Amino acid sequence: MTAVTEIWTYRNLVYNLAQRELRARYKKSLLGWLWSLINPASMLLIYALVFGVFLKIPPPVAGNGRTSVYALYLFAGLLVWNFFNAVVMGSVSALQGSGGLLNKVYFPPSTPAIANMLTVLLQALIEATILAVIMIALGNVSATYFIFPIMMVLLTPFALGLGLFFSIYNVYYRDVGYLVGIAMSLLFYATPIIYPLSQVPEEIHGVPVRAIISLNPLTQFVEWSRDAFYNLRWPSAASFLGTTAASLAVFTFGWIVFNRKARNVAEEL
Amino acid sequence: MTDTPAIIVDDVSKRFRVYKNRPSSLKERVTHFARDRYDEFWAIKGISLEIPSASVYGLVGHNGSGKSSLLRLMAGIHRPTRGHITTHGRISALLELGAGFHPDLTGRENVYLNAAILGFGRRETDALFDEIVEFSGLMDFIDAPVKHYSSGMYVRLGFSVAVHVNPQILLIDEVIAVGDEEFQRRCFEHLYRLRRSGVTIVMVTHNLGLVQAMCDRAAWLDHGQLLAEGTGPAVVKEYLSRVNEIEAERFEEAERAAEAAELERLAVEEKAAVAAAPVAALAERPVLLGKIEIFDRSGKPTRIATTGEPLTFRVHFLCRREVEEPLFSFAVENENGVLVANPGMRRKQEIRRTAEGDGFVDYAIESLALGPGEYQFTFAAHDAHGTMVLDKRERAATLRVQSGDEVVLGLVDLQGRWQGVTGEAREIA
């Protein structure tokens, strides 16, 4: 627990590191901040074109009973994924990238990962706001929007826990970073982001595929985001409890492993 | 507060792993199958120290003695393998100036970032910002990205931040030896000010003069072990005498070998010259310079001298025919080939004798003026008018000069005496 209070005393550093990343990221680019929107937008466009138009994945009808737009359905899931992916991968590179600094000054080794998480969180909130604005414009409005912040409160420690776990092992074995990269692209397709969970067959050759996919905690987060902005439904209590448990467990595990292994991190980097 | 030491190092050891061929990937680890292949290396071996609060503490020792490692342990960057380090007070470490500067950010943004790395809050930084910038003298460039800074500007800003974050303990690793004279002076002034205000300063340095002048206490580390601990001047003295001893041994051994080889060469040359003995050659080289001896104050031959001590040079020579009043001289060069001195006999001023056969001349120095360093001596014999070189031995002897109890800076000790304090003696603050 001392590690937690330590982070609190170094909160200003976390904030400054996050600021540094945001400030330095788009320096010297003409469009600057716009890139942080153009990037996800282009990704969204490509997926919408390939899966929505070419492959014709049918989007469910939205909560207001009229709207049925694949791109928006995709967006609600994709922003969850983008956040998760950026936290995990960003944690790995953040720790690796601060090796020089950790050798010169003492600060908690988890601060770069936390700072990265903050910048990514800001991005996710901007994207969510854009989605909400579009949805409001389409008349798809409900109190279920408030699920989103709750979901983020649970998703953040989940993603950060995984990120910290992989980042510390990556210090000792650089392959971890590459392996995580591959695992992430597998996970992307193992999570119902570009397709609705209902499209997944109940079972293939006796394997209960849909049940397995829904056990993926990320599936729940993606579903919640869609429930919040698209379907306008409240998630089930079972889903809520399961997700909370998964989030707490993953974070605690990642945090403990990280802090145990991080004792000599400055020497290894 | 002043009674509790600022830092207590309690029987601390630190082991580093030196990977021979580090399995930095899983594949290698699997294929090698064996466990990590590394050598263990103890950088610090069972050191116990107490650093009194509000004092200046120096860590001295050779490269690789573990003093920087110890500083890192104190800073919390590395953790001791064994033992404990207890610190009281906020630590600011200057292991590298401007660590954590982001090249794309402006000086202003980096000041905030660097202050945060050193554990400083935003509002606290706001309050000190002007002072930091003023100290660094970079007012005009504070809003330019630091990548456009010169290395000197970089360092100035880094130092300025590090000393202004109100540390209670300041750890400095040989970093003040940067920047121009003017900035260095300001750095030291600031360090003195910090010391007066009760900041504990621990510094790793090779500058022994600094330790003597500034450190209340000092520790001397060697191969990870504590060899001496005490007041700054006492530790420096002990360190210097040991260093001199070791160097003297090493140096004398090498010199002895070189001298033996040289004497052999001389003997061969002499024999050849005598054997051939053409009249013309004899006319050209009637004098052959031989062995060079150097004696210390007690008349013992040596190759190590101490600044301020008496020293005598003796040049042996052989005259193969009667030579009228030969003159002798020698040139002193330092490591950089700078001619430091070139004493020579002058006509009708010194002992003059017509020589034939073996002989020697002495050059006696009452108090050696040369500062610490290595010097090469070239000896020459001239004819009576000093116009013709009869024989010359280039770099025939090497002398190592060490400083005595007082550290001598510079090439020579002018050996003057300060005097003339008039009026009432005043307390110097």
XYZ file of C-alpha atoms in Angstrom:
698
model
C 0.000 0.000 0.000
C 2.955 2.299 0.518
C 3.338 2.232 -3.241
C -0.110 3.768 -3.562
C 0.570 6.608 -1.174
C 3.878 7.137 -2.931
C 2.079 7.642 -6.220
C -0.065 10.208 -4.493
C 2.955 12.178 -3.358
C 4.258 12.036 -6.909
C 0.929 13.016 -8.454
C 2.427 16.210 -9.752
C 5.019 14.231 -11.646
C 2.312 12.046 -13.159
C 0.504 15.151 -14.256
C 3.659 16.697 -15.665
C 4.664 13.574 -17.534
C 1.211 13.390 -19.062
C 1.439 17.019 -20.006
C 4.842 16.510 -21.534
C 3.544 13.688 -23.653
C 0.546 15.660 -24.832
C 2.580 18.751 -25.538
C 5.402 16.997 -27.313
C 3.251 14.640 -29.307
C 2.024 16.944 -32.005
C 4.697 19.592 -31.933
C 5.870 20.475 -35.399
C 2.779 19.110 -37.084
C 0.507 21.479 -38.916
C -2.731 19.904 -37.809
C -1.479 19.377 -34.279
C -4.228 18.248 -31.976
C -6.505 17.328 -34.842
C -4.379 14.261 -35.446
C -5.653 12.730 -32.249
C -9.083 12.777 -33.864
C -8.070 12.044 -37.422
C -6.336 8.824 -36.440
C -9.304 7.085 -34.797
C -11.632 8.572 -37.397
C -9.674 7.015 -40.247
C -9.579 3.697 -38.437
C -13.313 3.910 -37.925
C -13.840 4.751 -41.573
C -11.803 1.810 -42.786
C -13.528 -0.698 -40.522
C -16.964 0.744 -41.343
C -16.210 0.466 -45.043
C -14.786 -3.042 -44.937
C -17.087 -4.656 -42.423
C -20.199 -2.516 -42.694
C -20.324 -1.945 -46.445
C -18.316 -4.738 -48.063
C -19.047 -7.552 -45.632
C -22.425 -6.154 -44.629
C -22.399 -6.943 -40.948
C -25.912 -5.965 -39.882
C -26.038 -3.422 -37.040
C -28.791 -3.894 -34.490
C -31.494 -1.267 -34.199
C -30.552 1.395 -31.698
C -32.439 2.115 -28.485
C -34.637 4.792 -30.055
C -36.128 2.203 -32.415
C -35.166 3.991 -35.638
C -31.427 4.424 -35.961
C -29.376 1.579 -37.321
C -25.903 2.740 -38.361
C -23.035 0.263 -38.362
C -20.369 2.973 -38.065
C -21.851 4.236 -34.798
C -22.326 0.758 -33.439
C -18.676 0.114 -34.287
C -17.556 3.425 -32.816
C -19.077 2.647 -29.420
C -17.022 -0.539 -29.237
C -13.931 0.743 -30.954
C -13.369 3.571 -28.517
C -13.258 1.062 -25.676
C -10.769 -0.987 -27.596
C -8.633 2.015 -28.518
C -8.411 2.982 -24.880
C -7.559 -0.515 -23.708
C -4.993 -1.050 -26.428
C -3.323 2.310 -25.886
C -3.084 1.813 -22.123
C -1.541 -1.655 -22.361
C 0.864 -0.971 -25.217
C 1.614 2.513 -23.946
C 2.517 1.218 -20.483
C 5.065 -1.122 -21.984
C 6.776 1.562 -24.017
C 6.447 4.199 -21.302
C 8.474 2.191 -18.808
C 11.030 1.190 -21.406
C 11.323 4.778 -22.543
C 11.979 6.177 -19.104
C 14.986 3.968 -18.429
C 17.410 6.828 -18.803
C 15.486 8.909 -16.363
C 15.008 6.175 -13.766
C 18.750 5.765 -13.677
C 19.288 9.372 -12.779
C 16.491 10.282 -10.447
C 14.320 8.319 -8.148
C 10.594 8.309 -8.755
C 8.055 5.497 -8.616
C 8.568 3.397 -11.762
C 4.830 3.148 -12.302
C 4.459 6.886 -12.885
C 5.219 6.836 -16.629
C 2.562 4.169 -17.186
C 0.030 6.086 -15.131
C 0.842 9.282 -16.979
C 0.350 7.472 -20.267
C -2.988 6.186 -19.001
C -4.081 9.758 -18.271
C -3.318 10.963 -21.774
C -5.156 8.011 -23.243
C -8.066 8.590 -20.906
C -8.367 12.147 -22.125
C -8.492 10.867 -25.688
C -11.195 8.336 -24.822
C -13.303 10.993 -23.148
C -13.062 13.215 -26.216
C -14.089 10.349 -28.465
C -16.962 9.440 -26.153
C -18.143 13.044 -26.178
C -18.148 13.079 -29.962
C -20.121 9.843 -30.015
C -22.583 11.200 -27.462
C -23.071 14.394 -29.467
C -23.831 12.407 -32.626
C -26.206 10.160 -30.749
C -28.004 13.114 -29.213
C -28.310 14.635 -32.675
C -29.916 11.399 -33.853
C -32.347 11.483 -30.948
C -30.876 8.395 -29.315
C -30.715 9.721 -25.761
C -31.071 8.050 -22.385
C -29.802 8.063 -18.810
C -27.841 4.958 -19.778
C -25.108 7.361 -20.981
C -23.996 7.361 -17.354
C -22.934 3.759 -17.682
C -19.991 4.983 -19.672
C -18.150 6.791 -16.874
C -18.806 3.845 -14.565
C -17.455 1.518 -17.211
C -14.335 3.673 -17.528
C -13.811 3.553 -13.786
C -13.632 -0.225 -14.029
C -11.867 -0.490 -17.367
C -9.034 1.844 -16.374
C -7.628 -0.291 -13.537
C -8.199 -3.400 -15.626
C -6.147 -2.054 -18.517
C -3.546 -0.465 -16.278
C -3.081 -3.674 -14.301
C -2.370 -5.587 -17.497
C -0.174 -2.789 -18.807
C 1.949 -2.701 -15.652
C 2.261 -6.464 -15.624
C 3.516 -6.646 -19.195
C 5.657 -3.554 -18.913
C 7.715 -4.929 -16.041
C 8.312 -8.256 -17.758
C 9.221 -6.415 -20.900
C 12.097 -4.832 -19.010
C 13.578 -8.247 -18.398
C 12.610 -9.830 -21.708
C 12.040 -7.557 -24.624
C 9.987 -10.212 -26.438
C 7.123 -9.531 -24.073
C 6.427 -6.302 -25.903
C 6.263 -8.069 -29.266
C 4.188 -10.919 -27.894
C 1.735 -8.482 -26.397
C 1.481 -6.775 -29.757
C 0.451 -10.026 -31.395
C -1.862 -10.960 -28.542
C -3.574 -7.613 -28.854
C -4.418 -8.079 -32.512
C -5.790 -11.542 -31.692
C -7.783 -10.127 -28.841
C -9.204 -7.459 -31.099
C -10.944 -10.115 -33.169
C -11.801 -12.237 -30.136
C -13.792 -9.321 -28.787
C -17.095 -8.434 -30.419
C -16.073 -5.019 -31.679
C -16.549 -5.209 -35.414
C -19.343 -7.760 -35.040
C -22.235 -8.058 -32.578
C -21.952 -10.863 -30.027
C -25.286 -12.167 -31.320
C -23.623 -12.941 -34.688
C -21.266 -15.421 -33.042
C -22.504 -19.042 -33.331
C -23.511 -20.588 -30.012
C -21.100 -23.388 -30.620
C -18.790 -24.702 -33.296
C -18.004 -28.438 -33.185
C -19.146 -28.608 -29.617
C -17.061 -25.651 -28.528
C -19.267 -23.021 -26.884
C -17.674 -20.128 -28.753
C -20.136 -17.446 -27.805
C -19.910 -18.264 -24.097
C -16.118 -18.162 -24.271
C -16.113 -14.809 -26.006
C -18.538 -13.364 -23.512
C -16.273 -14.523 -20.689
C -13.645 -12.181 -22.047
C -13.892 -9.217 -19.654
C -13.240 -6.896 -22.550
C -16.423 -8.161 -24.186
C -18.339 -6.901 -21.202
C -16.732 -3.467 -21.366
C -17.475 -3.205 -25.074
C -21.056 -4.312 -24.511
C -21.495 -1.749 -21.748
C -20.305 1.040 -23.979
C -22.787 -0.028 -26.649
C -25.514 -0.402 -24.073
C -24.750 3.098 -22.895
C -24.684 4.949 -26.210
C -26.348 2.682 -28.757
C -28.698 0.137 -27.261
C -29.709 2.347 -24.319
C -29.980 -0.671 -22.012
C -28.721 -1.245 -18.501
C -26.209 -4.026 -18.152
C -27.152 -7.036 -16.056
C -26.177 -7.291 -12.405
C -24.195 -10.436 -13.168
C -22.196 -8.586 -15.797
C -21.611 -5.741 -13.387
C -20.380 -7.980 -10.583
C -18.240 -10.091 -12.862
C -16.623 -7.098 -14.477
C -15.952 -5.388 -11.180
C -14.365 -8.534 -9.805
C -12.233 -8.994 -12.929
C -11.139 -5.392 -12.863
C -10.125 -5.452 -9.218
C -8.392 -8.801 -9.515
C -6.408 -7.866 -12.609
C -5.369 -4.525 -11.222
C -4.312 -5.900 -7.848
C -2.378 -8.686 -9.474
C -0.646 -6.401 -11.966
C 0.133 -3.824 -9.310
C 1.631 -6.311 -6.876
C 3.719 -8.074 -9.482
C 4.905 -4.757 -10.838
C 5.971 -3.380 -7.493
C 7.702 -6.549 -6.487
C 9.624 -6.806 -9.737
C 10.259 -3.083 -10.012
C 12.635 -3.049 -7.044
C 15.679 -3.286 -9.256
C 14.182 -1.903 -12.415
C 16.673 0.956 -12.698
C 19.559 -1.480 -13.024
C 17.860 -3.601 -15.627
C 16.661 -0.892 -17.961
C 16.458 17.536 14.207
C 20.145 18.305 14.032
C 20.883 15.350 16.241
C 19.434 12.803 13.877
C 21.796 12.072 11.051
C 20.436 12.997 7.637
C 21.436 9.650 6.173
C 22.263 6.458 7.987
C 23.940 3.797 5.913
C 23.782 0.614 7.911
C 25.992 -2.245 6.781
C 24.981 -1.817 3.164
C 26.092 -4.098 0.374
C 25.091 -3.893 -3.237
C 25.451 -6.591 -5.809
C 25.192 -5.917 -9.477
C 24.801 -8.520 -12.113
C 27.105 -8.210 -15.026
C 25.573 -10.201 -17.826
C 28.110 -11.969 -19.935
C 25.759 -12.507 -22.772
C 22.538 -11.330 -21.475
C 19.537 -13.435 -22.451
C 17.362 -10.459 -23.134
C 14.839 -12.531 -24.983
C 12.828 -15.554 -24.001
C 14.205 -17.517 -26.917
C 17.741 -17.165 -25.722
C 16.687 -18.028 -22.276
C 14.992 -21.183 -23.479
C 17.775 -22.209 -25.839
C 20.439 -21.583 -23.285
C 18.246 -23.448 -20.913
C 20.575 -22.651 -18.074
C 19.793 -19.814 -15.726
C 20.910 -16.303 -16.506
C 24.599 -16.214 -17.174
C 26.031 -13.364 -15.274
C 28.871 -12.571 -12.999
C 28.077 -11.171 -9.659
C 29.853 -8.070 -8.724
C 29.738 -6.432 -5.341
C 29.967 -2.715 -5.886
C 29.508 -1.950 -2.208
C 30.672 -4.257 0.536
C 29.312 -3.762 4.017
C 29.562 -0.018 4.339
C 28.255 1.787 7.396
C 28.196 5.556 7.509
C 26.366 8.325 9.211
C 25.986 11.591 7.438
C 25.307 14.313 9.971
C 22.486 16.637 9.248
C 23.377 20.073 7.869
C 26.891 19.066 6.912
C 28.805 18.725 3.691
C 30.004 15.215 3.141
C 32.494 14.163 0.493
C 32.914 10.763 -1.066
C 36.323 10.201 -2.603
C 37.975 7.251 -4.275
C 39.203 5.978 -7.583
C 36.923 5.322 -10.496
C 34.983 2.177 -9.789
C 35.429 2.462 -6.054
C 31.683 2.394 -5.561
C 31.165 5.993 -4.532
C 28.674 6.747 -7.290
C 26.869 3.506 -6.558
C 26.605 4.530 -2.944
C 25.172 7.858 -3.987
C 22.582 6.104 -6.106
C 21.644 3.933 -3.193
C 21.210 7.026 -1.050
C 19.048 8.578 -3.734
C 16.851 5.496 -3.779
C 17.518 4.819 -7.446
C 19.029 1.475 -6.588
C 18.209 -0.581 -3.574
C 20.748 -2.201 -1.313
C 21.117 -5.940 -1.655
C 21.844 -6.101 2.049
C 21.564 -3.606 4.838
C 19.488 -0.480 5.165
C 19.677 3.142 4.261
C 17.576 5.525 6.282
C 17.161 9.097 5.137
C 15.555 12.028 6.865
C 14.433 14.785 4.596
C 13.575 15.476 1.029
C 16.302 14.384 -1.343
C 17.291 16.063 -4.539
C 19.889 14.226 -6.567
C 22.034 15.777 -9.237
C 23.393 12.676 -10.850
C 23.014 14.161 -14.252
C 21.976 17.660 -14.990
C 18.898 18.094 -17.059
C 17.924 14.458 -16.744
C 14.369 14.290 -17.950
C 14.475 17.336 -20.133
C 12.359 16.781 -23.162
C 14.059 18.273 -26.209
C 10.831 19.357 -27.865
C 9.485 21.219 -24.884
C 10.417 24.764 -24.018
C 12.674 25.686 -21.150
C 9.675 26.829 -19.160
C 7.821 23.555 -19.614
C 10.929 21.608 -18.749
C 11.456 23.541 -15.557
C 8.054 22.387 -14.373
C 8.674 18.850 -15.531
C 12.087 18.627 -13.940
C 10.835 20.105 -10.696
C 8.074 17.503 -10.690
C 10.604 14.723 -11.203
C 12.417 16.025 -8.159
C 9.146 15.795 -6.272
C 8.069 19.401 -6.422
C 4.497 20.609 -6.752
C 3.166 22.932 -9.389
C 2.345 25.821 -7.105
C 5.678 25.520 -5.349
C 7.367 25.638 -8.724
C 5.342 28.700 -9.682
C 6.664 30.484 -6.634
C 10.260 29.678 -7.478
C 10.083 29.916 -11.220
C 11.494 33.424 -11.565
C 14.329 32.668 -9.216
C 15.205 29.509 -11.121
C 15.244 31.304 -14.433
C 17.230 34.175 -13.077
C 19.836 31.922 -11.580
C 20.232 30.094 -14.873
C 20.521 33.370 -16.732
C 18.321 32.083 -19.541
C 15.527 34.653 -19.431
C 15.665 35.263 -23.139
C 15.511 31.607 -24.101
C 13.072 30.227 -21.579
C 10.307 29.856 -24.156
C 12.489 28.194 -26.778
C 12.587 24.396 -27.039
C 15.545 23.072 -25.108
C 16.803 21.164 -28.133
C 18.047 24.501 -29.413
C 19.996 25.070 -26.210
C 23.734 24.689 -26.078
C 25.010 22.056 -23.693
C 26.054 24.788 -21.299
C 22.570 26.278 -21.243
C 21.123 22.836 -20.714
C 23.300 22.250 -17.712
C 22.649 25.658 -16.245
C 18.929 25.186 -16.337
C 19.217 21.690 -14.868
C 21.414 22.799 -12.010
C 19.242 25.763 -11.352
C 16.151 23.606 -10.968
C 17.866 21.019 -8.826
C 19.221 23.456 -6.262
C 16.057 25.485 -6.018
C 13.644 22.719 -5.137
C 14.448 23.231 -1.456
C 16.053 19.891 -0.890
C 16.945 18.958 2.648
C 19.515 16.573 1.300
C 21.348 17.317 -1.922
C 23.308 14.538 -3.605
C 25.800 15.711 -6.195
C 27.790 13.471 -8.477
C 30.691 15.360 -9.963
C 28.323 17.524 -11.887
C 29.400 20.934 -10.773
C 32.453 20.727 -12.950
C 30.430 22.158 -15.803
C 29.517 25.473 -17.218
C 31.684 28.525 -17.485
C 33.719 30.022 -14.672
C 31.085 32.534 -13.831
C 28.360 29.933 -13.528
C 30.555 27.610 -11.516
C 31.241 30.390 -9.101
C 27.533 30.991 -8.702
C 26.985 27.264 -8.202
C 29.447 27.188 -5.360
C 28.048 30.315 -3.830
C 24.666 28.710 -3.916
C 25.980 25.513 -2.378
C 27.520 27.503 0.454
C 24.225 29.275 0.928
C 22.401 25.964 1.036
C 24.871 24.671 3.572
C 24.349 27.688 5.754
C 20.619 27.189 5.615
C 21.023 23.676 6.980
C 20.949 21.555 3.844
C 22.912 18.343 3.974
C 25.110 18.000 0.924
C 26.733 14.757 -0.137
C 29.141 15.059 -3.031
C 31.140 12.608 -5.034
C 34.201 14.275 -6.407
C 37.715 13.821 -7.649
C 38.542 17.348 -6.718
C 40.417 16.870 -3.465
C 40.881 20.565 -3.020
C 37.126 20.895 -2.927
C 36.866 18.212 -0.275
C 39.482 19.938 1.856
C 37.851 23.273 1.478
C 34.205 22.419 1.703
C 33.553 19.095 3.338
C 32.987 18.795 7.051
C 33.424 15.097 6.783
C 34.452 12.708 4.065
C 34.667 9.020 3.349
C 37.169 7.258 1.183
C 35.934 4.236 -0.697
C 38.015 1.687 -2.471
C 36.664 -1.380 -4.236
C 33.396 -0.992 -2.465
C 34.925 -0.812 0.984
C 35.249 2.029 3.381
C 38.930 2.741 3.925
C 38.725 5.945 5.889
C 36.128 8.213 7.358
C 36.687 11.464 9.136
C 37.051 15.186 8.629
C 37.545 16.342 5.060
C 41.221 17.340 5.322
C 42.115 14.212 7.313
C 40.556 11.873 4.774
C 42.172 13.721 1.889
C 45.533 13.472 3.580
C 45.175 9.785 4.146
C 43.882 9.251 0.647
C 46.695 11.243 -0.925
C 49.438 9.514 0.985
C 48.071 6.123 0.019
C 47.577 7.128 -3.586
C 51.105 8.520 -3.684
C 52.450 5.324 -2.220
C 50.691 3.097 -4.716
C 51.626 5.296 -7.625
C 55.195 5.511 -6.432
C 55.512 1.752 -6.293
C 54.048 1.302 -9.727
C 56.014 4.146 -11.182
C 59.321 3.177 -9.670
C 59.042 -0.338 -10.918
C 58.424 0.837 -14.454
C 61.201 3.370 -14.170
C 63.675 0.820 -12.910
C 62.982 -1.390 -15.888
C 63.283 1.526 -18.291
C 66.488 2.654 -16.680
C 68.076 -0.761 -16.869
C 67.242 -0.966 -20.561
C 68.594 2.495 -21.137
C 71.852 1.765 -19.347
C 72.318 -1.345 -21.410
C 71.739 0.624 -24.566
C 74.195 3.254 -23.418
C 76.864 0.697 -22.660
C 76.486 -0.831 -26.100
C 76.599 2.553 -27.725
C 79.640 3.580 -25.782
C 81.468 0.423 -26.575
C 80.650 0.755 -30.255
C 81.753 4.355 -30.275
C 84.991 3.581 -28.518
C 85.669 0.570 -30.720
C 85.077 2.415 -33.942
C 86.810 5.501 -32.584
C 87.341 7.345 -35.806
C 89.012 10.563 -35.056
C 86.276 12.555 -36.694
C 83.576 10.946 -34.546
C 85.626 11.555 -31.468
C 85.894 15.158 -32.387
C 82.142 15.359 -32.806
C 81.186 13.471 -29.691
C 83.939 13.897 -27.215
C 81.469 13.776 -24.343
C 79.014 10.959 -23.773
C 76.228 11.522 -21.302
C 75.592 8.554 -19.049
C 73.390 7.622 -16.160
C 70.976 10.164 -14.763
C 70.326 9.984 -11.043
C 67.826 11.836 -8.961
C 68.153 12.034 -5.190
C 65.623 13.016 -2.606
C 66.301 15.049 0.541
C 67.957 12.151 2.306
C 70.175 11.401 -0.648
C 68.302 8.287 -1.680
C 67.874 7.729 -5.414
C 64.249 8.228 -6.427
C 61.955 8.900 -9.351
C 59.214 10.383 -7.240
C 59.464 13.834 -5.854
C 57.258 15.979 -3.724
C 56.517 19.607 -4.386
C 58.388 21.812 -1.960
C 60.985 19.189 -1.034
C 64.707 19.310 -1.875
C 65.836 17.368 -4.948
C 69.147 16.788 -6.685
C 69.835 15.720 -10.252
C 73.109 14.033 -11.071
C 74.305 13.594 -14.638
C 77.168 11.199 -15.260
C 79.319 11.678 -18.271
C 82.386 10.315 -19.942
C 84.919 12.508 -21.659
C 86.848 10.582 -24.224
C 89.362 13.265 -24.702
C 90.124 16.391 -22.851
C 87.250 18.731 -23.229
C 87.623 22.313 -22.307
C 85.052 23.409 -19.820
C 81.934 21.607 -20.956
C 78.570 23.134 -20.085
C 75.543 21.085 -19.051
C 71.856 21.829 -19.228
C 68.550 20.064 -19.109
C 65.010 20.729 -20.281
C 61.928 19.926 -18.248
C 58.749 19.076 -20.114
C 55.398 18.175 -18.663
C 52.983 15.534 -20.013
C 51.710 17.912 -22.643
C 55.159 18.638 -23.961
C 55.195 22.110 -22.480
C 58.700 23.295 -21.716
C 58.456 24.124 -18.041
C 62.064 24.997 -17.334
C 65.449 24.800 -18.987
C 68.244 25.389 -16.486
C 71.747 25.429 -17.891
C 75.243 26.289 -16.742
C 76.373 29.686 -17.740
C 79.900 30.593 -18.605
C 82.071 31.713 -15.758
C 79.303 31.409 -13.268
C 79.368 27.857 -12.234
C 81.945 25.237 -11.502
C 84.112 25.000 -14.532
C 86.659 22.333 -14.904
C 88.394 20.796 -17.784
C 87.325 17.276 -17.718
C 88.632 14.048 -18.905
C 87.396 10.618 -18.059
C 84.371 9.867 -15.889
C 82.635 12.548 -14.002
C 79.310 13.949 -12.947
C 77.584 17.228 -12.332
C 74.849 17.886 -9.812
C 71.945 20.223 -10.029
C 70.570 20.810 -6.566
C 67.134 22.231 -5.854
C 66.299 23.439 -2.387
C 62.565 23.359 -2.796
C 61.001 21.759 -5.845
C 58.645 24.176 -7.543
C 57.036 21.720 -9.940
C 53.383 20.949 -9.323
C 52.010 17.412 -9.332
C 52.414 15.572 -12.609
C 54.889 13.694 -14.710
C 57.911 15.395 -16.181
C 60.430 14.377 -18.794
C 64.030 15.485 -18.680
C 66.285 15.970 -21.637
C 69.947 16.427 -20.797
C 72.606 17.992 -22.966
C 76.299 18.754 -22.848
C 77.647 21.769 -24.695
C 81.034 23.106 -25.533
C 82.633 25.890 -23.560
C 80.817 28.598 -25.512
C 77.456 26.979 -25.303
C 77.152 27.014 -29.063
C 77.664 23.374 -29.914
C 75.804 20.426 -28.515
C 78.329 17.735 -27.687
C 75.815 15.113 -26.606
C 72.175 15.011 -25.879
C 69.931 12.488 -24.229
C 66.328 13.067 -25.167
C 63.851 12.332 -22.413
C 66.428 10.422 -20.485
C 64.587 10.552 -17.185
C 61.035 10.745 -16.027
C 60.114 12.240 -12.716
C 56.790 11.979 -11.030
C 55.877 14.840 -8.770
C 53.267 14.452 -6.085
C 51.690 17.031 -3.917
C 52.508 16.935 -0.275
C 50.017 17.679 2.456
C 48.839 20.723 0.635
C 47.228 20.208 -2.733
C 49.136 22.204 -5.320
C 47.122 23.345 -8.285
C 48.785 24.368 -11.491
C 52.088 23.618 -13.110
C 54.323 25.245 -10.547
C 54.229 26.331 -6.970
C 55.513 29.868 -6.959
C 56.620 29.409 -3.363
C 56.067 32.968 -2.408
C 54.988 34.017 1.010
C 51.891 35.983 1.836
C 52.408 38.746 4.268
C 51.428 42.252 5.145
C 48.081 42.039 6.896
C 47.767 45.586 8.203
C 45.134 47.036 10.410
C 43.118 44.938 12.759
C 42.546 41.338 11.845
C 38.920 40.953 10.942
C 36.722 37.943 11.230
C 36.029 36.691 7.743
C 32.465 35.511 7.479
